mmCIF file with all atom_site columns, C-alpha atoms in Angstrom:
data_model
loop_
_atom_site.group_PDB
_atom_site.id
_atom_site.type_symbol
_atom_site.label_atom_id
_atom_site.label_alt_id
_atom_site.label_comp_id
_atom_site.label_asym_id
_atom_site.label_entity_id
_atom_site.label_seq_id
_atom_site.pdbx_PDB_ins_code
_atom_site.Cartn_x
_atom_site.Cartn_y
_atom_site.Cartn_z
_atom_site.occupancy
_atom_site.B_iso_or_equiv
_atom_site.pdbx_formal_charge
_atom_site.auth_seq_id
_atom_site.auth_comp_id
_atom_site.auth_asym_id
_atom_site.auth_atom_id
_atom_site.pdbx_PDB_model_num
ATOM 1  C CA . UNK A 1 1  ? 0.000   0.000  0.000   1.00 53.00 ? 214 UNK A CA 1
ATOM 2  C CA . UNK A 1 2  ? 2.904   2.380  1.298   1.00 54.00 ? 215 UNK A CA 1
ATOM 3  C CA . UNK A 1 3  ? 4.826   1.770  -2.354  1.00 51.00 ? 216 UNK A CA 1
ATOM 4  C CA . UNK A 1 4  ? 1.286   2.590  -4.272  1.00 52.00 ? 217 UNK A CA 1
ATOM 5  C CA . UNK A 1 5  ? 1.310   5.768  -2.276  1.00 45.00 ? 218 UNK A CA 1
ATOM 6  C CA . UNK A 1 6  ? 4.744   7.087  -3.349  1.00 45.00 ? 219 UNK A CA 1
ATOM 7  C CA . UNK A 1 7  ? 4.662   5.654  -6.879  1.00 49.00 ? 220 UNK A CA 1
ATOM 8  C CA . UNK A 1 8  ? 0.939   7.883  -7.508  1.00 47.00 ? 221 UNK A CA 1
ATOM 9  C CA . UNK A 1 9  ? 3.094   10.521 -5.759  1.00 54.00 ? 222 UNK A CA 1
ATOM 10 C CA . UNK A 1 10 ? 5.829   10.260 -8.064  1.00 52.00 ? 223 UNK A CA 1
ATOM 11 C CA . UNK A 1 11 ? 3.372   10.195 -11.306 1.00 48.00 ? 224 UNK A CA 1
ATOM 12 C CA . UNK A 1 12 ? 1.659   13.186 -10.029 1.00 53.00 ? 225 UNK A CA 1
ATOM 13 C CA . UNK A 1 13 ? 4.693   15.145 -10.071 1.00 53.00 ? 226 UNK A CA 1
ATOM 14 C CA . UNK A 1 14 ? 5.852   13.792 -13.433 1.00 49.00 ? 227 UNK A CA 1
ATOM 15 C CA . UNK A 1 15 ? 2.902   14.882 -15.030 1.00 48.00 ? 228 UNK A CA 1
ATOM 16 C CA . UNK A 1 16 ? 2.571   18.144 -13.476 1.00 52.00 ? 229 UNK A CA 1
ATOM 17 C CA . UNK A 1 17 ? 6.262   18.541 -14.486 1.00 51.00 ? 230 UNK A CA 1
ATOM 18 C CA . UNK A 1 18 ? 5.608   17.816 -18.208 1.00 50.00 ? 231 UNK A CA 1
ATOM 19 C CA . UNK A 1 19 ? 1.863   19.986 -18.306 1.00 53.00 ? 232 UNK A CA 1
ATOM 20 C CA . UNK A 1 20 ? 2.632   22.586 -20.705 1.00 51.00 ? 233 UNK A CA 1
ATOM 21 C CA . UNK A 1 21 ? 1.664   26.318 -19.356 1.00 65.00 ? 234 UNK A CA 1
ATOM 22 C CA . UNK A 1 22 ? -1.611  27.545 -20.877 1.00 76.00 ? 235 UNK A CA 1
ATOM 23 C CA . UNK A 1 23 ? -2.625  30.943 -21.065 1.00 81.00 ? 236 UNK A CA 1
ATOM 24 C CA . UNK A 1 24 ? -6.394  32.041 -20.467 1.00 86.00 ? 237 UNK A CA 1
ATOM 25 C CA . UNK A 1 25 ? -7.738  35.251 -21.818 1.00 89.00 ? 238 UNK A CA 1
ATOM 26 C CA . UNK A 1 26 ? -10.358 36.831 -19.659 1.00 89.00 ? 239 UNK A CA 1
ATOM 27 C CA . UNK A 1 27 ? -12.850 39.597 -21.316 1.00 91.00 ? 240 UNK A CA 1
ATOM 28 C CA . UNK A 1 28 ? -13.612 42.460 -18.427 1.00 90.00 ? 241 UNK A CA 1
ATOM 29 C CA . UNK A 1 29 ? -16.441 44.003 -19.759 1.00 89.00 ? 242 UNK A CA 1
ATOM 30 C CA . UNK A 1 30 ? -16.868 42.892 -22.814 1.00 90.00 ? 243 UNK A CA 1
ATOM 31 C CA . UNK A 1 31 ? -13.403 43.769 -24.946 1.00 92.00 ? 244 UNK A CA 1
ATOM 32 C CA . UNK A 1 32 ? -12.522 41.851 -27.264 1.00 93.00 ? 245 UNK A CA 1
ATOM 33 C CA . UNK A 1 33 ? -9.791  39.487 -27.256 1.00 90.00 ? 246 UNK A CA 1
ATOM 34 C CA . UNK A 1 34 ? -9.562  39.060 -30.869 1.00 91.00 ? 247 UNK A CA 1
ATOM 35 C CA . UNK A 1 35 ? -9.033  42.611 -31.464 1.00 90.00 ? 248 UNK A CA 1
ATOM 36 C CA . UNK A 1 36 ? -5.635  43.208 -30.203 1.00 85.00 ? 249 UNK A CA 1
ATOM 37 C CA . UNK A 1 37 ? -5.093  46.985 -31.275 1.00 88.00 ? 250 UNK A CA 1
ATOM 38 C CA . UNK A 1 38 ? -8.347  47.568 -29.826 1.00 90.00 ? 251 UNK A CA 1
ATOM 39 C CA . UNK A 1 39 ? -8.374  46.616 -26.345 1.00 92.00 ? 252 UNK A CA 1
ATOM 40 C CA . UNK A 1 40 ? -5.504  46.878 -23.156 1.00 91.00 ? 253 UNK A CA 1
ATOM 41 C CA . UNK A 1 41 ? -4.178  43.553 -22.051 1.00 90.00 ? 254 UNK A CA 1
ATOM 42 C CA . UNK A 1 42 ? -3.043  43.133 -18.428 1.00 88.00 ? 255 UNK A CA 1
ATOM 43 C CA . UNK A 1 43 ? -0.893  39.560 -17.890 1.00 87.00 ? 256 UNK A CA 1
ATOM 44 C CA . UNK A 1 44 ? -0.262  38.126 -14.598 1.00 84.00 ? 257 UNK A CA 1
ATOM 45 C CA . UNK A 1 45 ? 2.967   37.273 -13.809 1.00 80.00 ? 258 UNK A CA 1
ATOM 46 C CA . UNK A 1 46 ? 3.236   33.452 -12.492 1.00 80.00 ? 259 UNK A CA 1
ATOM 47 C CA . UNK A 1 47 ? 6.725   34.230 -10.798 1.00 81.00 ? 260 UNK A CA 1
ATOM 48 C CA . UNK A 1 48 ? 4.747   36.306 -8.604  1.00 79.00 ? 261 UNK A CA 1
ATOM 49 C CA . UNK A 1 49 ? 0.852   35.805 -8.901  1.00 80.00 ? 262 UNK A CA 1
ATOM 50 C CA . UNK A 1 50 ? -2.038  37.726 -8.434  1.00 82.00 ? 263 UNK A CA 1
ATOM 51 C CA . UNK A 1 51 ? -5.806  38.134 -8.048  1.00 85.00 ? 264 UNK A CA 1
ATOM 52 C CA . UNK A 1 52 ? -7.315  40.861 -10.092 1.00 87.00 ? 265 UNK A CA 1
ATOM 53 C CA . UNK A 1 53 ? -10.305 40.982 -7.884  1.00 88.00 ? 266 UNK A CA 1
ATOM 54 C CA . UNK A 1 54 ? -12.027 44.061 -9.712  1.00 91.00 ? 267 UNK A CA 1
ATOM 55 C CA . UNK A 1 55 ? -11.750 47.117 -12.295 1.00 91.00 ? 268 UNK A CA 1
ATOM 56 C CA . UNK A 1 56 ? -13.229 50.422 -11.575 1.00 92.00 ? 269 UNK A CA 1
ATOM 57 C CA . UNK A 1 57 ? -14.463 49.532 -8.597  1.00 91.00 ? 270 UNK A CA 1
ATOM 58 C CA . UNK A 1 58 ? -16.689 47.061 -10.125 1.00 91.00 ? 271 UNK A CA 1
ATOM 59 C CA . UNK A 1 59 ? -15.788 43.444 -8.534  1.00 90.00 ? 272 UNK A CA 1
ATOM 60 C CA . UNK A 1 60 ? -15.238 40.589 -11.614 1.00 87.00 ? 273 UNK A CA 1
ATOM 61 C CA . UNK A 1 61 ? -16.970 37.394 -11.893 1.00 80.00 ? 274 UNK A CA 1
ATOM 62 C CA . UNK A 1 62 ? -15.215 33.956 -10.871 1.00 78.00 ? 275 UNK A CA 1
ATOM 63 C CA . UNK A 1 63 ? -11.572 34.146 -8.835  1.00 73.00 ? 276 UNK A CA 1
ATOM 64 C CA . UNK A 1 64 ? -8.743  32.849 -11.619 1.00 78.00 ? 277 UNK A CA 1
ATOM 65 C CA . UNK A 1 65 ? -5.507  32.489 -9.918  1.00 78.00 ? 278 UNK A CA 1
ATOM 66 C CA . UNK A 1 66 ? -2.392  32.199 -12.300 1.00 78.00 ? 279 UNK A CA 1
ATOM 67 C CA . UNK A 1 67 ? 0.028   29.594 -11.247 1.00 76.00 ? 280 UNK A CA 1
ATOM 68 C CA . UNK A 1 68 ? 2.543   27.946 -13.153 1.00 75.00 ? 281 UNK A CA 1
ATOM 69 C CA . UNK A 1 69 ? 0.330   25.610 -15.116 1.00 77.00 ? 282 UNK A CA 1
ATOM 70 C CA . UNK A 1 70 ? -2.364  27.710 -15.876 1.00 80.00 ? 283 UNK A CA 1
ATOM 71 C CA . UNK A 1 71 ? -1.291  31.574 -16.381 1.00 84.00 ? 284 UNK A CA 1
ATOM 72 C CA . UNK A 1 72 ? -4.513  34.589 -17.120 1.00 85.00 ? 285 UNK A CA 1
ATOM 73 C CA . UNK A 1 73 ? -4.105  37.512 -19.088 1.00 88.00 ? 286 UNK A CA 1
ATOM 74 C CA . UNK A 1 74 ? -7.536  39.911 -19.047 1.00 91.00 ? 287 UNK A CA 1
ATOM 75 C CA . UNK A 1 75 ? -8.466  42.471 -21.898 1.00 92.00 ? 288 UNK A CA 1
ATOM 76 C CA . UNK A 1 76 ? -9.459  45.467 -21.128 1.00 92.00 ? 289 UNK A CA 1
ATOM 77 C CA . UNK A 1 77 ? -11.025 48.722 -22.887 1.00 92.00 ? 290 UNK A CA 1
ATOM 78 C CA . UNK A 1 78 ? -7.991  51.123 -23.320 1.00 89.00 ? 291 UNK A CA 1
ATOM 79 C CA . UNK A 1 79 ? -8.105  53.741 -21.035 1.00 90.00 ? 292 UNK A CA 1
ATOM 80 C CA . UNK A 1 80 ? -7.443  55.007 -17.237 1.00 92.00 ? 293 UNK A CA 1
ATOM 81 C CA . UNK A 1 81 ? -8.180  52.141 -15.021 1.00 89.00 ? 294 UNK A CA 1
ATOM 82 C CA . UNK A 1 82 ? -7.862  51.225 -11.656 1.00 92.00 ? 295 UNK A CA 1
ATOM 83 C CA . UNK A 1 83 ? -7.301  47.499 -10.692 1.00 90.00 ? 296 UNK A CA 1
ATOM 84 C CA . UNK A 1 84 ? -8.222  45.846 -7.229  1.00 91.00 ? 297 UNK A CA 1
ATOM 85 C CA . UNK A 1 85 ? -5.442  43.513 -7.103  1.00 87.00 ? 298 UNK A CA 1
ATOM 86 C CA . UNK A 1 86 ? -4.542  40.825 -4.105  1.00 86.00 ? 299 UNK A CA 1
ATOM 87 C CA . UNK A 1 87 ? -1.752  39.194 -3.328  1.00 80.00 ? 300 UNK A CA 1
ATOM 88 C CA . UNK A 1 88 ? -1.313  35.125 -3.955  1.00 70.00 ? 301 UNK A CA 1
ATOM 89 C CA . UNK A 1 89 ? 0.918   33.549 -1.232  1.00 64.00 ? 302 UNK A CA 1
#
């Protein structure tokens, strides 16, 4: 039992090892990802993640944390903004 333990253990970290990072666009208020000249991109860096928790005072839907296998970039409507941001031990 003790040897299945560490050998799912091992294969676990394997795989997470060999996961390829993936990047997820996330729309804020309806800018367009596609339209790249259009809109103001904000990437989160997974050396040093972060929760944008809201823009313009207006709080966004769903919490995405970036980590190293799963990284979020959000588009944004050009412009003065300011972003709630949080801190991700």
């Amino acid at each position: 039992m003790r040897f299945r333990l560490v050998a799912l253990s091992a294969l676990t970290f394997v795989l997470q090892a060999c996961v390829a990072l993936s990047r997820v666009v996330v729309p804020v208020e309806g800018a367009d990802p596609a339209n790249s000249s259009a809109v103001a991109r904000v990437d989160i860096d997974t050396d040093h993640p972060a929760l944008l928790r809201a823009v313009d005072k207006k709080p966004l839907p769903g919490v995405q944390v970036s980590s190293r296998a799963r990284a979020f970039s959000y588009v944004l409507h050009p412009g003065e903004r300011v972003l709630w941001l949080s801190d991700v031990p």
